[in-house]
PDB file of N, CA and C in Angstrom:
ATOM      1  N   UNK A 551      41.989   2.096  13.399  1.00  0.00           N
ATOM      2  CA  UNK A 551      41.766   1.939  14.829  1.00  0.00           C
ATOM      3  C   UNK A 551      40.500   1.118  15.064  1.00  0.00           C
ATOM      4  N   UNK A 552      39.661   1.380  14.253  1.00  0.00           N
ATOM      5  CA  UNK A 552      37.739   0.483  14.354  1.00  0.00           C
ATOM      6  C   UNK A 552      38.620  -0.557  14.057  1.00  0.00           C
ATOM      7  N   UNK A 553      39.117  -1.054  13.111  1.00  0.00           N
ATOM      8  CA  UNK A 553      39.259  -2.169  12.603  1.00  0.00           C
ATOM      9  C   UNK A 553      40.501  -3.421  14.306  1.00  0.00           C
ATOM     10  N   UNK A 554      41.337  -2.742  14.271  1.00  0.00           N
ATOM     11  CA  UNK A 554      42.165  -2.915  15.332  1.00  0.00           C
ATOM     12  C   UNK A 554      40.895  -3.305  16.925  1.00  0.00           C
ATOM     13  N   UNK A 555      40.039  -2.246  16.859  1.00  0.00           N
ATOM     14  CA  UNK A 555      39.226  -2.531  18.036  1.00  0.00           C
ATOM     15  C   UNK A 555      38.133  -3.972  18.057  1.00  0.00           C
ATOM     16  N   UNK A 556      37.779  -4.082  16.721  1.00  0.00           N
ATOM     17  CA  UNK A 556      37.351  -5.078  16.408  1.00  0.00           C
ATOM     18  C   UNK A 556      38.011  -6.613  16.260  1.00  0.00           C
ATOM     19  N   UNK A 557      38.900  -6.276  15.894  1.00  0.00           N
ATOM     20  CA  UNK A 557      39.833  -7.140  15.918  1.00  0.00           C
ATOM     21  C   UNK A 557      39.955  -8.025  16.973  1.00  0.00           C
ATOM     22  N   UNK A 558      40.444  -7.257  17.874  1.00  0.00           N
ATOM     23  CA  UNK A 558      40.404  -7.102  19.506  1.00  0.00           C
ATOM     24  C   UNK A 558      39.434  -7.674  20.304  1.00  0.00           C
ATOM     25  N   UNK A 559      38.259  -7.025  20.074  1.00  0.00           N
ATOM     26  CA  UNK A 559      36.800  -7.479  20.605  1.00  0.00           C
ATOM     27  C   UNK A 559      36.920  -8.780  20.202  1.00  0.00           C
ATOM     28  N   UNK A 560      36.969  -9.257  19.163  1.00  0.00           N
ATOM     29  CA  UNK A 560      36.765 -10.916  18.161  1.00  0.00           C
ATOM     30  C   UNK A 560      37.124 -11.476  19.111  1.00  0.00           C
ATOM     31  N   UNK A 561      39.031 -11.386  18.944  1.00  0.00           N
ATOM     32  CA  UNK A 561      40.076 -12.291  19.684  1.00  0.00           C
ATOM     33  C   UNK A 561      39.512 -12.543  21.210  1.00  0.00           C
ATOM     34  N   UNK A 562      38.343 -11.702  21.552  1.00  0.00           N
ATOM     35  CA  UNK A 562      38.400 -11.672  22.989  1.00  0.00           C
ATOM     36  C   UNK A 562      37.282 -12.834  23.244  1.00  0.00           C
ATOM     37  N   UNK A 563      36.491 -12.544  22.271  1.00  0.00           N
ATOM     38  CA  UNK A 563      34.620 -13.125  21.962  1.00  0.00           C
ATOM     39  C   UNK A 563      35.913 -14.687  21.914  1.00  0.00           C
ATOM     40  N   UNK A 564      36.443 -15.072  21.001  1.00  0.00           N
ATOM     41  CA  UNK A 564      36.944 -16.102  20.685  1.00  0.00           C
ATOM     42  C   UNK A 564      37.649 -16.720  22.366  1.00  0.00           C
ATOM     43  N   UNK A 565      38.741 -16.136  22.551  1.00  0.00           N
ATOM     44  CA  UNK A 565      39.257 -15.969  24.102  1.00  0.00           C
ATOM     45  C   UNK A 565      38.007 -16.943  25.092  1.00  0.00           C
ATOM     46  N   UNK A 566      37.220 -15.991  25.088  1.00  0.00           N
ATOM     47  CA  UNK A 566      36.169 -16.501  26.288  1.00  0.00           C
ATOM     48  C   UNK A 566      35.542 -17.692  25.617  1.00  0.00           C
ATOM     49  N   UNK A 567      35.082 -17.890  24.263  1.00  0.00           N
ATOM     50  CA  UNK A 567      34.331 -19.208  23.738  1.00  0.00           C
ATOM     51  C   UNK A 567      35.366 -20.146  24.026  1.00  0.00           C
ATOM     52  N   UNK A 568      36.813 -19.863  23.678  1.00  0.00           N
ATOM     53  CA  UNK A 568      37.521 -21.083  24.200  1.00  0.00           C
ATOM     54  C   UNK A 568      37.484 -21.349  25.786  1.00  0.00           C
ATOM     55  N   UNK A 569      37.888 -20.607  26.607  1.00  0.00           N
ATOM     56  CA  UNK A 569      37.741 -21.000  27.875  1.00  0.00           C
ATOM     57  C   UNK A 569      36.699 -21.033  27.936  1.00  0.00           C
ATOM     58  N   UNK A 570      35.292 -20.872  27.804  1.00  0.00           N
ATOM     59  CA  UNK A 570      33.826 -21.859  27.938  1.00  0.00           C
ATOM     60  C   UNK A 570      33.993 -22.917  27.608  1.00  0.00           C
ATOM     61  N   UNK A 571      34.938 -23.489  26.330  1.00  0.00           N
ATOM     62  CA  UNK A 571      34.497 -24.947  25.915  1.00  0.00           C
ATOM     63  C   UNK A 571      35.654 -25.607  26.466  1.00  0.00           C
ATOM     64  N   UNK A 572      36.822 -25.131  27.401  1.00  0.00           N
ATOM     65  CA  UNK A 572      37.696 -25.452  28.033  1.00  0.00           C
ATOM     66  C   UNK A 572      36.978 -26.264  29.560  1.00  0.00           C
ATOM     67  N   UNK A 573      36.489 -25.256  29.745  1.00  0.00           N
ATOM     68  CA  UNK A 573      35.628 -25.613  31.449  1.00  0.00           C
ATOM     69  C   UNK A 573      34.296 -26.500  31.074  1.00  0.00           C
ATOM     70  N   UNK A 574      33.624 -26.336  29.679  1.00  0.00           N
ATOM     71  CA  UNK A 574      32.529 -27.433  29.078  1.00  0.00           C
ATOM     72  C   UNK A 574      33.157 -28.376  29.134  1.00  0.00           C
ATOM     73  N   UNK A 575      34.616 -28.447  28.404  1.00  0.00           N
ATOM     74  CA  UNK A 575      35.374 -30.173  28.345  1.00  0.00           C
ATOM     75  C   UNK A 575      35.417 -30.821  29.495  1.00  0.00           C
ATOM     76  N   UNK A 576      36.043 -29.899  30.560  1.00  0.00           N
ATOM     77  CA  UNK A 576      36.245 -30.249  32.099  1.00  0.00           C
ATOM     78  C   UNK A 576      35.011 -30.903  32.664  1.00  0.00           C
ATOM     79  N   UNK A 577      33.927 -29.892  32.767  1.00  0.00           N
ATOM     80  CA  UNK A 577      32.537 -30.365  33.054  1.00  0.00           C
ATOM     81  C   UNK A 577      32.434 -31.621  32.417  1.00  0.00           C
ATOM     82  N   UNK A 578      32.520 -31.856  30.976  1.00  0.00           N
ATOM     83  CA  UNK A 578      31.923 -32.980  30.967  1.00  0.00           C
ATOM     84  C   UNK A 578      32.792 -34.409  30.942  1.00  0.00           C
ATOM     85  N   UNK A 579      34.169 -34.088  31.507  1.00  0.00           N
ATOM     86  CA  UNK A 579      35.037 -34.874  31.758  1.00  0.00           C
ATOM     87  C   UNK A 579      34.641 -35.297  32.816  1.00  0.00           C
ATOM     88  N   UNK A 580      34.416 -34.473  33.893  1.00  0.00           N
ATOM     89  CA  UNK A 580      34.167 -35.088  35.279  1.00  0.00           C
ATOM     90  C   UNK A 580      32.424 -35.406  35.202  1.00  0.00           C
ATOM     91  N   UNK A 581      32.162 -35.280  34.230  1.00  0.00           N
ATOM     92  CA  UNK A 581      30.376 -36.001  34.288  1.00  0.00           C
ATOM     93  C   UNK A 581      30.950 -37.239  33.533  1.00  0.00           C
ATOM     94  N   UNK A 582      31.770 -37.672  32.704  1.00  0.00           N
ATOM     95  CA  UNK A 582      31.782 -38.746  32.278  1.00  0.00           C
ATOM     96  C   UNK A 582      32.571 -39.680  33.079  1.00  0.00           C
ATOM     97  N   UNK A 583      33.637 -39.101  34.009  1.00  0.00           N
ATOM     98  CA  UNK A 583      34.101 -39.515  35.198  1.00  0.00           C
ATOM     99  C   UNK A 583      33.333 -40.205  36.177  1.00  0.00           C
ATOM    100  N   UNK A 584      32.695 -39.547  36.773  1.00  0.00           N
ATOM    101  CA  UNK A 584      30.920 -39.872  37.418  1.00  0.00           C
ATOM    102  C   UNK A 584      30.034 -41.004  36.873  1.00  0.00           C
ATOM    103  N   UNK A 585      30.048 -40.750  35.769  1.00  0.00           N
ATOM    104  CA  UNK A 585      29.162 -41.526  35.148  1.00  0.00           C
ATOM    105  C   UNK A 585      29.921 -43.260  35.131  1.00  0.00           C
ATOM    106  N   UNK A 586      31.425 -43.018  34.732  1.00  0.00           N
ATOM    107  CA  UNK A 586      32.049 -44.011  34.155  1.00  0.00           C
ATOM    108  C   UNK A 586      32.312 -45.236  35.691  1.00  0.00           C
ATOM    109  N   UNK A 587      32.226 -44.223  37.299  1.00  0.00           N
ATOM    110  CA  UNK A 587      32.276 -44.506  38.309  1.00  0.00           C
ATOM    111  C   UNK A 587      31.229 -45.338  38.949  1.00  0.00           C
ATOM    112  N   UNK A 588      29.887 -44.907  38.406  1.00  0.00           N
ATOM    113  CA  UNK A 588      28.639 -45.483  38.640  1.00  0.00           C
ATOM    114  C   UNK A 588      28.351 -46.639  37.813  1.00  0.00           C
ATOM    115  N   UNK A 589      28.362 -46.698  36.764  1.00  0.00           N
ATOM    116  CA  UNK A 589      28.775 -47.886  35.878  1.00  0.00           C
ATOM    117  C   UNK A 589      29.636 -49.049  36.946  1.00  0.00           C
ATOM    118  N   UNK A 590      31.273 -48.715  37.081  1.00  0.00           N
ATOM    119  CA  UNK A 590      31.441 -49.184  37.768  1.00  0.00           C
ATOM    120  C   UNK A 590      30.903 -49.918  39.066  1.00  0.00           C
ATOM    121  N   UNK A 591      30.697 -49.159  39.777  1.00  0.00           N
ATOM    122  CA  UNK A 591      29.689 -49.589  41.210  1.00  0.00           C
ATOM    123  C   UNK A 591      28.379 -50.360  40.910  1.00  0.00           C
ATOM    124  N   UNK A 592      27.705 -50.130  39.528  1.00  0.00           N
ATOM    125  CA  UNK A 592      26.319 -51.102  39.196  1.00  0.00           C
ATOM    126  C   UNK A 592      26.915 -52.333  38.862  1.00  0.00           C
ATOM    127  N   UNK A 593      28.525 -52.234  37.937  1.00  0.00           N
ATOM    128  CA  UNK A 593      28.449 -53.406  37.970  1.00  0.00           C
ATOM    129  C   UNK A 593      29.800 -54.252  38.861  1.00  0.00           C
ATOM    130  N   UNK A 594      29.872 -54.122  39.903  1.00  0.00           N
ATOM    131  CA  UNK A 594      30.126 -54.218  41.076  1.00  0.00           C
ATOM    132  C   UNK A 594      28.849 -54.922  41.934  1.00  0.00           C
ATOM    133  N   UNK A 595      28.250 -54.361  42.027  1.00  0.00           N
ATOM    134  CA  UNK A 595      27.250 -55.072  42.221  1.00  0.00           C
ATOM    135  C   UNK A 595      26.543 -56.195  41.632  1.00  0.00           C
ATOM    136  N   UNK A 596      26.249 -56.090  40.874  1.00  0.00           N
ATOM    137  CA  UNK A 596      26.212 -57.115  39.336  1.00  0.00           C
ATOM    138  C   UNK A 596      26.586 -58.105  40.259  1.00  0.00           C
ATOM    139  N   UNK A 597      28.067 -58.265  40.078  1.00  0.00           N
ATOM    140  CA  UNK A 597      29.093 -58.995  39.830  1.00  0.00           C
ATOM    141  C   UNK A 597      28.502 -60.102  41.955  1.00  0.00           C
ATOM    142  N   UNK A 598      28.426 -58.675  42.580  1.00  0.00           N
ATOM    143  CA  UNK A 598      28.115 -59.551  43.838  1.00  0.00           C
ATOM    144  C   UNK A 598      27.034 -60.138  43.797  1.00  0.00           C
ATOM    145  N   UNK A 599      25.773 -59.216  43.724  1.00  0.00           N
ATOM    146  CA  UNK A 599      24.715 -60.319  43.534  1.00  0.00           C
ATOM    147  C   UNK A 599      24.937 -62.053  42.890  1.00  0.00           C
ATOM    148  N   UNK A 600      25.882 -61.559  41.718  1.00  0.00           N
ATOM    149  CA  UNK A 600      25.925 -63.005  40.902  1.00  0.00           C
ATOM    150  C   UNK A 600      26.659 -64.082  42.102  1.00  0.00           C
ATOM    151  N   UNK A 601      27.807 -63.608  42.634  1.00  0.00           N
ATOM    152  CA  UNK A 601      28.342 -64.595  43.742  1.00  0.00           C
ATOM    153  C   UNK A 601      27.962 -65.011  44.689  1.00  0.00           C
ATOM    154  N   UNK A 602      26.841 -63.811  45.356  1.00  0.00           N
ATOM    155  CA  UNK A 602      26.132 -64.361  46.359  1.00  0.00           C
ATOM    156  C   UNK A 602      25.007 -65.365  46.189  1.00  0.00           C
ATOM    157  N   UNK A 603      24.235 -65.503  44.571  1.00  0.00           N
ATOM    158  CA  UNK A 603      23.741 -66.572  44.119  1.00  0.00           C
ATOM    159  C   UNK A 603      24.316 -67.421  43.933  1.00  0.00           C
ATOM    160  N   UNK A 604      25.490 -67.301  43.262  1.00  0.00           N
ATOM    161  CA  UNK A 604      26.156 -68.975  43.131  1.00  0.00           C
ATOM    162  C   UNK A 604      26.491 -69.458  44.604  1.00  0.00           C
ATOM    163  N   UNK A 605      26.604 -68.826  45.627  1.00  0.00           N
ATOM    164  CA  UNK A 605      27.319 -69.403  46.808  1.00  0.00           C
ATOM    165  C   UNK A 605      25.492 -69.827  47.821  1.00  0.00           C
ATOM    166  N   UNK A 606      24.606 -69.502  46.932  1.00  0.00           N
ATOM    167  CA  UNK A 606      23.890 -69.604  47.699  1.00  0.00           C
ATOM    168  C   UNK A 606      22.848 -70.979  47.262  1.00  0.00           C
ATOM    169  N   UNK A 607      23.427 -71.268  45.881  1.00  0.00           N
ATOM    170  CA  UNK A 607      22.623 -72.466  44.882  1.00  0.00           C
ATOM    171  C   UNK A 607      24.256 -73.470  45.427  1.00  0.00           C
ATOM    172  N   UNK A 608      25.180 -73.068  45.705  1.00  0.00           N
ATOM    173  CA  UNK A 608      26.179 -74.047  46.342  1.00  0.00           C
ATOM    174  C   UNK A 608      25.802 -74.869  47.516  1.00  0.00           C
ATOM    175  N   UNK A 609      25.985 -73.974  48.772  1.00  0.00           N
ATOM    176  CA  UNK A 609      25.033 -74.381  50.056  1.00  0.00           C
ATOM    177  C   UNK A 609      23.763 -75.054  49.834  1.00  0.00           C
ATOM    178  N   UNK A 610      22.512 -74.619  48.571  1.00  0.00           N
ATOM    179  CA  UNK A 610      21.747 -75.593  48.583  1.00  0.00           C
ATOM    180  C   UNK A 610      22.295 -76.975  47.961  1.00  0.00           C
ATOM    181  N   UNK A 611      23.236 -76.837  47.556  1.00  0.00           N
ATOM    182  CA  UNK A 611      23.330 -78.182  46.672  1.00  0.00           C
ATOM    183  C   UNK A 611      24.124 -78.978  47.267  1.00  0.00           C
ATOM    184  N   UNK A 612      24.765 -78.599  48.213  1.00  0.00           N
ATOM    185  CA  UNK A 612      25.738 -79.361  49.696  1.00  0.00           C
ATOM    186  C   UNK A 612      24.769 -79.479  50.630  1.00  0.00           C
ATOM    187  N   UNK A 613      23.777 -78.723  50.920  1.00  0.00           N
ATOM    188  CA  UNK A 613      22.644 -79.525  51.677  1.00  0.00           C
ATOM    189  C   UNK A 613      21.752 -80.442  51.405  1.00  0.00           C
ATOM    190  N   UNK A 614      21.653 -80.375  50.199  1.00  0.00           N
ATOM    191  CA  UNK A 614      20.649 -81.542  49.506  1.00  0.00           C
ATOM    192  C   UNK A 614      21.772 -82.951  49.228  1.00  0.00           C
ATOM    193  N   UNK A 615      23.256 -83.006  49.696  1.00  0.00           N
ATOM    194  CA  UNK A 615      23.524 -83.800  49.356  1.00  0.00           C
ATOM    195  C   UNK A 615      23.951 -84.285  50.284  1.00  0.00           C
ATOM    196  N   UNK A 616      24.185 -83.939  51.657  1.00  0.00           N
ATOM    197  CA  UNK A 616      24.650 -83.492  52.934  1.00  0.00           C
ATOM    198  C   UNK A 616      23.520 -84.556  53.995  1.00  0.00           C
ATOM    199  N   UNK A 617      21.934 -83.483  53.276  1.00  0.00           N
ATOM    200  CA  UNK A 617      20.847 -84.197  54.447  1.00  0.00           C
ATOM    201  C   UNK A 617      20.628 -85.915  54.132  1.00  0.00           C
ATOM    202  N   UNK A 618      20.573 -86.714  52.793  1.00  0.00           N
ATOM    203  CA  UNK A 618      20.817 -87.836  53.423  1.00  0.00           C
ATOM    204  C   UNK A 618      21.720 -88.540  53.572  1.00  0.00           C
ATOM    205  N   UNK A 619      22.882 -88.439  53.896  1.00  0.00           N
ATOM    206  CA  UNK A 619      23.975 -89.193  54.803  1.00  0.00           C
ATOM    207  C   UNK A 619      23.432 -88.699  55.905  1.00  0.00           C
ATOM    208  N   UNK A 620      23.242 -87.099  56.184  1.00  0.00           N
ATOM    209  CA  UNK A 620      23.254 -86.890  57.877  1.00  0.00           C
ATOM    210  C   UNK A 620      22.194 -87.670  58.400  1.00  0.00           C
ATOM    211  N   UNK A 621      20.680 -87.424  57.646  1.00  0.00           N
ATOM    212  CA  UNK A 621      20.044 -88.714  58.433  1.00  0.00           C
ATOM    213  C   UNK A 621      20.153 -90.226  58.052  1.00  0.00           C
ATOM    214  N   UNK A 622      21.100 -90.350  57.770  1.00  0.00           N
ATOM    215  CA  UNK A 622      21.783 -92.136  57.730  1.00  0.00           C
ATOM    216  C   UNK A 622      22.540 -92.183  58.639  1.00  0.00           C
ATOM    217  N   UNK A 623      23.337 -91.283  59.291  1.00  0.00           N
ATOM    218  CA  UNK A 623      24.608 -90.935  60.187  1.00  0.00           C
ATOM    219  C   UNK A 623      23.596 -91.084  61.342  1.00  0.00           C
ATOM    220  N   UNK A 624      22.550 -90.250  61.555  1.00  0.00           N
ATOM    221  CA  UNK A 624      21.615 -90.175  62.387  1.00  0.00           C
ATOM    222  C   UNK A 624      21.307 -91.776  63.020  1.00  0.00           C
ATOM    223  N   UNK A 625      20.547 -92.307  62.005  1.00  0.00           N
ATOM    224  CA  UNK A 625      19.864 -93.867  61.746  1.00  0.00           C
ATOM    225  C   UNK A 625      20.610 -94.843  62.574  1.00  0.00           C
ATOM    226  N   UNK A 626      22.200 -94.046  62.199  1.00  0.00           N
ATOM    227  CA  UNK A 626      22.989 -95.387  62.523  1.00  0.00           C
ATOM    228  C   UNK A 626      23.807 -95.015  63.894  1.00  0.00           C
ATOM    229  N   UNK A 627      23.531 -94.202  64.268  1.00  0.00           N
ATOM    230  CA  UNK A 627      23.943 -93.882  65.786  1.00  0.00           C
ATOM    231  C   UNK A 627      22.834 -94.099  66.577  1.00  0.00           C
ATOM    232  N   UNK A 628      21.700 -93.550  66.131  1.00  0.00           N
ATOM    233  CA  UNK A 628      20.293 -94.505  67.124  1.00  0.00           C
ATOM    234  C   UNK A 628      20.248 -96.191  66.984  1.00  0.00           C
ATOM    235  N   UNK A 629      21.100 -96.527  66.238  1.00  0.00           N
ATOM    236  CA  UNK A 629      20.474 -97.951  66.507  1.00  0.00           C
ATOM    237  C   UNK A 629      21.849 -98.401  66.884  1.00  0.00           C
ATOM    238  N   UNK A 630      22.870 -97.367  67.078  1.00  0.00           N
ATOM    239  CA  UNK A 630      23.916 -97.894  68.070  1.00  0.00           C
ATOM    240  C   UNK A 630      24.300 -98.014  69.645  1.00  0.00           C
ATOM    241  N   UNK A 631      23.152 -96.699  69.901  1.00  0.00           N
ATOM    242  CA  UNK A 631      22.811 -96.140  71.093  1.00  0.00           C
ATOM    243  C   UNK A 631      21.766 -97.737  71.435  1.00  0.00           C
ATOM    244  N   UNK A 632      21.171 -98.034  71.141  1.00  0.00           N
ATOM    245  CA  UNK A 632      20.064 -99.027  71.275  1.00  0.00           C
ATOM    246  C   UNK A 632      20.787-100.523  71.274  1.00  0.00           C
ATOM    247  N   UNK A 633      21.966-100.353  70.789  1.00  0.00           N
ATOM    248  CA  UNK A 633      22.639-101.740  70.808  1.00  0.00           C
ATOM    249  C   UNK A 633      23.543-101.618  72.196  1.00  0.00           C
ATOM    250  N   UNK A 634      24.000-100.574  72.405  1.00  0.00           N
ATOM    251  CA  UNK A 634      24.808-100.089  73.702  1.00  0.00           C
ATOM    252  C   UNK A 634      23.442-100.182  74.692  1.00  0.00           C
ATOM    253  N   UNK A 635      22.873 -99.801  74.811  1.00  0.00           N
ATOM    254  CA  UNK A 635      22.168 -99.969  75.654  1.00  0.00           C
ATOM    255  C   UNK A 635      22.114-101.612  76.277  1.00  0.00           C
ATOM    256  N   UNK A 636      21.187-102.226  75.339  1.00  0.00           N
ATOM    257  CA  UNK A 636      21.353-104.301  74.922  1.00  0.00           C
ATOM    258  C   UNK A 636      22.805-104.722  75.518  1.00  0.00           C
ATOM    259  N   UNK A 637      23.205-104.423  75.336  1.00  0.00           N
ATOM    260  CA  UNK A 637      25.211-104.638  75.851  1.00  0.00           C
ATOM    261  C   UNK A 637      25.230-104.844  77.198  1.00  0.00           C
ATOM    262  N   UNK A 638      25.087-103.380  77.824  1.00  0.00           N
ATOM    263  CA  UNK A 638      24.992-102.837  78.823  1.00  0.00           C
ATOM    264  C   UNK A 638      23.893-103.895  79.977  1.00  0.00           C
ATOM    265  N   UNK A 639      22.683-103.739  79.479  1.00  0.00           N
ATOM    266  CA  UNK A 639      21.767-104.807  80.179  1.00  0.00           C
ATOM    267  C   UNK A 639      22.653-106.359  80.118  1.00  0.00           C
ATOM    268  N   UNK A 640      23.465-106.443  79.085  1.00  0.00           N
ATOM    269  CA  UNK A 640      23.844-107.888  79.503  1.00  0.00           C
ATOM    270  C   UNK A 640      24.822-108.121  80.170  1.00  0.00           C
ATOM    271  N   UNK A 641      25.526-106.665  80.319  1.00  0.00           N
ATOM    272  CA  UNK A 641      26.952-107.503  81.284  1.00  0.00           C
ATOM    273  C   UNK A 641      26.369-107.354  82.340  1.00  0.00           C
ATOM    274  N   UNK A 642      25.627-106.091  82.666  1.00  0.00           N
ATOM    275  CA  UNK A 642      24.716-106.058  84.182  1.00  0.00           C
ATOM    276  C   UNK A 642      24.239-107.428  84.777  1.00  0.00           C
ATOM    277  N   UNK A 643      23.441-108.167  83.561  1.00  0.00           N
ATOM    278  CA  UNK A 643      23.175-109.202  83.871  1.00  0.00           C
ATOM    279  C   UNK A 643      24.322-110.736  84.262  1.00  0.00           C
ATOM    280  N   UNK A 644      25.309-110.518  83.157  1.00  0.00           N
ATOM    281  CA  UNK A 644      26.001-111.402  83.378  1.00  0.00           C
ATOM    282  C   UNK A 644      26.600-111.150  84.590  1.00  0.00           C
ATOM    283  N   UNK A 645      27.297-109.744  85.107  1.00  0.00           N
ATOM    284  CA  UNK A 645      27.476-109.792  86.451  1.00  0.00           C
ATOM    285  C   UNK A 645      26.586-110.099  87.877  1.00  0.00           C
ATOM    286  N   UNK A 646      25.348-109.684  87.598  1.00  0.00           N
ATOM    287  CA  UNK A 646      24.438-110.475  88.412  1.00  0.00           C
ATOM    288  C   UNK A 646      24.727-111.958  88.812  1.00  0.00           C
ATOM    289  N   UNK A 647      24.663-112.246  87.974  1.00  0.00           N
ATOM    290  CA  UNK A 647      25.115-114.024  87.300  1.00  0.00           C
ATOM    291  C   UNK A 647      26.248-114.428  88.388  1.00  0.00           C
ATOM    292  N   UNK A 648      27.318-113.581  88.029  1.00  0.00           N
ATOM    293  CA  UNK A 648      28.564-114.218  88.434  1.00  0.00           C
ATOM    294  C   UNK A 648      28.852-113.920  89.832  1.00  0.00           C
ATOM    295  N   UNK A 649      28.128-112.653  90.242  1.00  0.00           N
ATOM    296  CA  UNK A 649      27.956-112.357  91.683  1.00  0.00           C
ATOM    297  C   UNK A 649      26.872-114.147  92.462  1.00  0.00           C
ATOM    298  N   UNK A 650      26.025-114.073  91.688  1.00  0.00           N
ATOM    299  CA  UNK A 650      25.346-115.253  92.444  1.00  0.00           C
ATOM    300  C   UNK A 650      26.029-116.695  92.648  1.00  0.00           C
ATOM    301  N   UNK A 651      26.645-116.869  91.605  1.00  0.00           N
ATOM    302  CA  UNK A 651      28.404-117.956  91.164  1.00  0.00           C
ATOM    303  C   UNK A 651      28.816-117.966  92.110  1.00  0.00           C
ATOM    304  N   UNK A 652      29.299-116.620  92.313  1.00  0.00           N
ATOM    305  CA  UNK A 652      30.569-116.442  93.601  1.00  0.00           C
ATOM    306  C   UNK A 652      29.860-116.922  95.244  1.00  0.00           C
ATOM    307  N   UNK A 653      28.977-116.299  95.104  1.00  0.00           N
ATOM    308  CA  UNK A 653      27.983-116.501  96.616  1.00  0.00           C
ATOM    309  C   UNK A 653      27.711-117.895  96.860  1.00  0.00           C
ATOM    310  N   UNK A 654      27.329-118.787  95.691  1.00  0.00           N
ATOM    311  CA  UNK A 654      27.387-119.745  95.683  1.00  0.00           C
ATOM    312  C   UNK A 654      28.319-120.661  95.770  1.00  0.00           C
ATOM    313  N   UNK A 655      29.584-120.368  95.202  1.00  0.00           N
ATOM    314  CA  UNK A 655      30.932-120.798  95.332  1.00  0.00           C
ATOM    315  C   UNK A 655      31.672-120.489  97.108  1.00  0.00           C
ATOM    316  N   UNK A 656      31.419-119.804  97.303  1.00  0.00           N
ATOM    317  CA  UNK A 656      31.266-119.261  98.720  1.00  0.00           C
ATOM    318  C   UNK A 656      30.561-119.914  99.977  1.00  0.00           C
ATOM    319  N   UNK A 657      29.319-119.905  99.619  1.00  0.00           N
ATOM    320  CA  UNK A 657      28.443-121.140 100.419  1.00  0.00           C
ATOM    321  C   UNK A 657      29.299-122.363 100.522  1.00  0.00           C
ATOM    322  N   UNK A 658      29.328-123.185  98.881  1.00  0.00           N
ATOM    323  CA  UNK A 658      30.190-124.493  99.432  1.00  0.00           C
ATOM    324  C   UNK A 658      31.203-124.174 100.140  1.00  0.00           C
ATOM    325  N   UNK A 659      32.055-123.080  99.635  1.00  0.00           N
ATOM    326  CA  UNK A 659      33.378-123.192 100.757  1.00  0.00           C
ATOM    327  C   UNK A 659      32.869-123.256 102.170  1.00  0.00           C
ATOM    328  N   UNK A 660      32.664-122.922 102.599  1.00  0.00           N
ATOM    329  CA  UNK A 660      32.221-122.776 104.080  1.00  0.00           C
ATOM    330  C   UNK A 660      31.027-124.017 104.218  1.00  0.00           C
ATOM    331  N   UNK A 661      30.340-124.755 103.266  1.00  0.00           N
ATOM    332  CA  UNK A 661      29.919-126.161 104.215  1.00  0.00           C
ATOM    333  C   UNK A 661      30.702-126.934 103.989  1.00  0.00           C
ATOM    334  N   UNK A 662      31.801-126.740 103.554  1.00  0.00           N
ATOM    335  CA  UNK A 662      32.974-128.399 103.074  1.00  0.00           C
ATOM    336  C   UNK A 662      34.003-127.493 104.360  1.00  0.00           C
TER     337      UNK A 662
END
């Protein structure tokens, strides 16, 4: 009967060490779960930081290639604006011109 009770007791001591290292496995399943999640998410991040640098050495490198055409684009619309302008003063003028033509053309009609 000692022996049987002991027996007993063991199987039980054993019993509970397994379900401890049952719920230890679990535990450290879901800590390596956790862990394996955060990993994830650092390098997730990683990964954005890295894109938001390349997209950000992109934009500089489309602006540095960008700003001189735009101020050539610039250059050459101010000195088109400035030629329109020159234009402008001359048909003004040439119509001046042709208004005084006409007035004059006008005059003779009326002394002949």
């Amino acid at each position: 009967k000692e022996i049987h009770e002991n027996t007993s007791l063991h199987n039980q001591k054993l019993n509970e060490t397994f379900i401890d290292d049952g719920n230890d496995t679990l535990s450290n399943n879901e800590s390596m779960s956790q862990h394996d999640a955060e990993l994830e998410i650092e390098q997730e991040e990683v990964a954005m930081k890295q894109k938001e640098s390349q997209l950000i050495d992109a934009i500089s490198k489309l602006e540095t290639e960008i700003s001189p055409n735009l101020r050539k684009m610039n250059a050459e619309r101010d000195s088109l604006e400035v030629e329109l302008v020159s234009i402008k003063a001359k048909v003004e003028t040439q119509y001046l011109r042709y208004n005084e033509v006409r007035e004059m053309i006008d005059g003779l009609k009326e002394a002949i």
